[in-house]
Amino acid sequence: MPKETAKKIATSKKSAPIVEPIKAATPAKPATKAVKVAPVAAPAPVKKAKAPATKTAALATKPSVTAAKPATTAPAAVAAPATATPVAPTACACAQSKTCATTIVVNYDAGFGNSLFLRGEGTGLSWDKGVEMQNLNSEEWMYTVQGATSTLAVKVLVNDSLWSSGANVEVPAGQKTVITPVF
């Protein structure tokens, strides 16, 4: 818009704002300083590691990775009833001999500082007070009854106070039974 037109607009209408033409911005000049780049040396060749001579040596060179399991702090929601698996019945004549052993193995991570107990009916068991199971490792507990002559009915408890869900587990006399409880 020419200057005269802009002035006419400004003088003809006193209440209208003054309009001035927009000047084009000049682009910035690029930097003219040169930057020196140092040459980069080629990387050294990678040497291949020799294969171990024996299988034992191969195992020794592999890094050991173990995942830590979180401690159980609160019981999980009821998911499914406990499972019990009788393991290979033995030809034990428990009804005639008191030397026959009935073994109960429980697979459960009770968490650090907790113990598993059994309550039930049968030789050495009671529904009123539990017997503490022997801890074999972080997820395996065992209890052995000597001289049981009939099937045992048991429930697994954490610290003799938190009962496992589901029905009582039937343990045949003279056999090893594996229980995976749900709390």
Coordinates of C-alpha atoms in Angstrom, one line a residue:
M1 CA 0.0 0.0 0.0
P2 CA 1.6 3.3 -1.0
K3 CA 2.3 5.9 1.7
E4 CA -0.2 8.4 0.3
T5 CA -3.0 5.9 0.5
A6 CA -2.1 5.1 4.1
K7 CA -2.0 8.8 5.0
K8 CA -5.4 9.4 3.3
I9 CA -6.9 6.6 5.3
A10 CA -5.4 8.0 8.5
T11 CA -6.7 11.6 7.7
S12 CA -10.0 10.7 6.2
K13 CA -11.2 8.7 9.1
K14 CA -10.1 10.0 12.4
S15 CA -11.3 7.1 14.4
A16 CA -9.6 4.4 12.3
P17 CA -6.2 3.1 13.3
I18 CA -3.1 4.1 11.3
V19 CA -2.0 1.4 9.0
E20 CA 1.7 1.3 8.1
P21 CA 3.2 -1.0 5.5
I22 CA 5.1 -4.0 6.8
K23 CA 8.8 -4.1 6.1
A24 CA 10.3 -7.3 4.9
A25 CA 12.8 -8.8 7.3
T26 CA 16.3 -9.3 6.0
P27 CA 17.6 -12.8 6.4
A28 CA 20.5 -13.4 8.8
K29 CA 23.8 -13.9 7.3
P30 CA 25.3 -17.4 7.7
A31 CA 28.4 -17.8 9.8
T32 CA 31.6 -17.5 7.8
K33 CA 34.0 -19.1 10.3
A34 CA 35.4 -22.5 9.2
V35 CA 35.5 -25.3 11.7
K36 CA 38.3 -27.8 11.6
V37 CA 37.3 -31.5 12.0
A38 CA 40.0 -33.8 13.4
P39 CA 40.5 -37.1 11.5
V40 CA 39.0 -40.1 13.3
A41 CA 41.1 -43.3 13.6
A42 CA 39.5 -46.6 12.3
P43 CA 38.3 -48.9 15.1
A44 CA 40.6 -51.7 16.1
P45 CA 39.6 -55.2 14.8
V46 CA 37.6 -57.3 17.2
K47 CA 39.2 -60.6 18.2
K48 CA 36.9 -63.7 18.4
A49 CA 36.9 -65.5 21.7
K50 CA 38.1 -69.1 21.7
A51 CA 35.5 -71.7 22.4
P52 CA 36.0 -73.5 25.7
A53 CA 37.6 -76.9 25.4
T54 CA 35.0 -78.8 27.6
K55 CA 31.3 -78.5 28.3
T56 CA 32.2 -77.8 32.0
A57 CA 34.3 -74.9 30.9
A58 CA 31.5 -73.6 28.8
L59 CA 29.2 -73.6 31.7
A60 CA 31.7 -71.9 33.9
T61 CA 32.1 -69.0 31.5
K62 CA 28.3 -68.2 31.1
P63 CA 27.1 -65.5 33.5
S64 CA 24.9 -66.7 36.2
V65 CA 21.5 -64.9 36.2
T66 CA 19.0 -65.6 39.0
A67 CA 15.7 -63.7 39.4
A68 CA 14.8 -62.8 42.9
K69 CA 11.3 -63.7 43.9
P70 CA 9.4 -61.1 45.8
A71 CA 8.4 -61.9 49.3
T72 CA 4.8 -62.8 49.8
T73 CA 3.3 -60.0 52.0
A74 CA -0.4 -60.6 51.6
P75 CA -2.4 -63.6 50.7
A76 CA -3.6 -63.7 47.1
A77 CA -7.2 -63.8 46.2
V78 CA -8.8 -67.2 46.0
A79 CA -8.0 -68.6 42.6
A80 CA -8.5 -72.4 42.6
P81 CA -8.6 -75.2 45.2
A82 CA -5.4 -76.9 46.3
T83 CA -4.2 -79.8 44.2
A84 CA -2.8 -83.0 45.6
T85 CA -1.0 -85.6 43.7
P86 CA -0.2 -89.0 45.2
V87 CA 3.2 -90.1 44.0
A88 CA 3.9 -93.8 43.1
P89 CA 2.1 -95.9 45.6
T90 CA 4.4 -98.2 47.6
A91 CA 3.8 -101.8 48.4
C92 CA 3.8 -100.9 52.1
A93 CA 1.6 -102.9 54.4
C94 CA 0.9 -100.0 56.8
A95 CA -2.0 -101.8 58.4
Q96 CA 0.3 -104.5 59.6
S97 CA 3.6 -102.6 60.2
K98 CA 4.3 -99.4 62.1
T99 CA 7.5 -98.8 60.1
C100 CA 5.7 -97.5 57.0
A101 CA 6.1 -93.8 56.3
T102 CA 3.5 -91.4 54.8
T103 CA 5.1 -88.3 53.4
I104 CA 3.4 -85.0 52.6
V105 CA 5.3 -82.5 50.4
V106 CA 3.9 -79.0 50.0
N107 CA 5.0 -76.7 47.1
Y108 CA 4.4 -73.1 48.3
D109 CA 6.6 -70.1 48.8
A110 CA 5.5 -68.9 52.3
G111 CA 7.8 -65.9 52.3
F112 CA 10.7 -65.0 54.5
G113 CA 10.1 -65.7 58.2
N114 CA 6.9 -67.7 57.6
S115 CA 6.4 -71.4 58.2
L116 CA 3.8 -73.9 57.0
F117 CA 1.8 -76.1 59.3
L118 CA -0.5 -79.1 58.8
R119 CA -3.8 -79.7 60.7
G120 CA -6.1 -82.6 60.2
E121 CA -7.1 -86.0 61.4
G122 CA -5.1 -89.2 61.5
T123 CA -1.9 -90.3 63.1
G124 CA -0.3 -87.3 64.9
L125 CA -2.6 -84.7 63.5
S126 CA -5.3 -82.5 65.1
W127 CA -7.7 -79.9 63.8
D128 CA -7.0 -77.7 67.0
K129 CA -3.3 -77.3 66.7
G130 CA -1.0 -77.6 63.7
V131 CA 2.3 -79.4 63.4
E132 CA 5.1 -77.5 61.8
M133 CA 6.5 -78.8 58.5
Q134 CA 10.2 -79.1 57.7
N135 CA 11.5 -76.5 55.2
L136 CA 13.5 -78.1 52.4
N137 CA 14.0 -75.0 50.3
S138 CA 12.2 -71.7 49.5
E139 CA 9.2 -73.5 47.9
E140 CA 9.2 -77.0 49.3
W141 CA 8.0 -78.2 52.7
M142 CA 7.8 -81.8 54.1
Y143 CA 6.1 -83.7 56.9
T144 CA 6.4 -87.4 57.4
V145 CA 4.1 -89.6 59.5
Q146 CA 5.4 -92.9 60.8
G147 CA 2.9 -95.8 61.3
A148 CA -0.2 -94.3 59.7
T149 CA -2.7 -97.1 59.1
S150 CA -5.5 -95.2 57.3
T151 CA -6.0 -92.2 55.0
L152 CA -5.1 -88.8 56.5
A153 CA -7.3 -85.7 55.9
V154 CA -5.1 -82.5 56.0
K155 CA -5.2 -78.8 55.5
V156 CA -2.1 -76.5 55.0
L157 CA -1.8 -73.3 57.1
V158 CA 0.7 -70.4 57.0
N159 CA 2.0 -69.7 60.5
D160 CA -0.7 -72.0 61.9
S161 CA -3.3 -69.3 61.4
L162 CA -4.0 -68.7 57.6
W163 CA -6.0 -71.7 56.2
S164 CA -5.6 -72.8 52.6
S165 CA -8.7 -72.6 50.5
G166 CA -10.6 -75.6 49.2
A167 CA -11.6 -79.0 50.5
N168 CA -9.5 -81.2 52.9
V169 CA -6.7 -83.1 51.1
E170 CA -6.9 -86.9 51.4
V171 CA -3.5 -88.5 51.9
P172 CA -3.3 -92.3 51.5
A173 CA -1.3 -94.1 54.2
G174 CA 2.1 -95.3 53.1
Q175 CA 2.4 -92.9 50.1
K176 CA 4.1 -89.7 49.2
T177 CA 1.6 -87.0 48.3
V178 CA 2.5 -83.6 46.8
I179 CA 0.1 -80.7 47.7
T180 CA 0.1 -77.2 46.0
P181 CA -2.2 -75.1 48.2
V182 CA -4.0 -71.9 47.3
F183 CA -4.5 -69.2 50.0

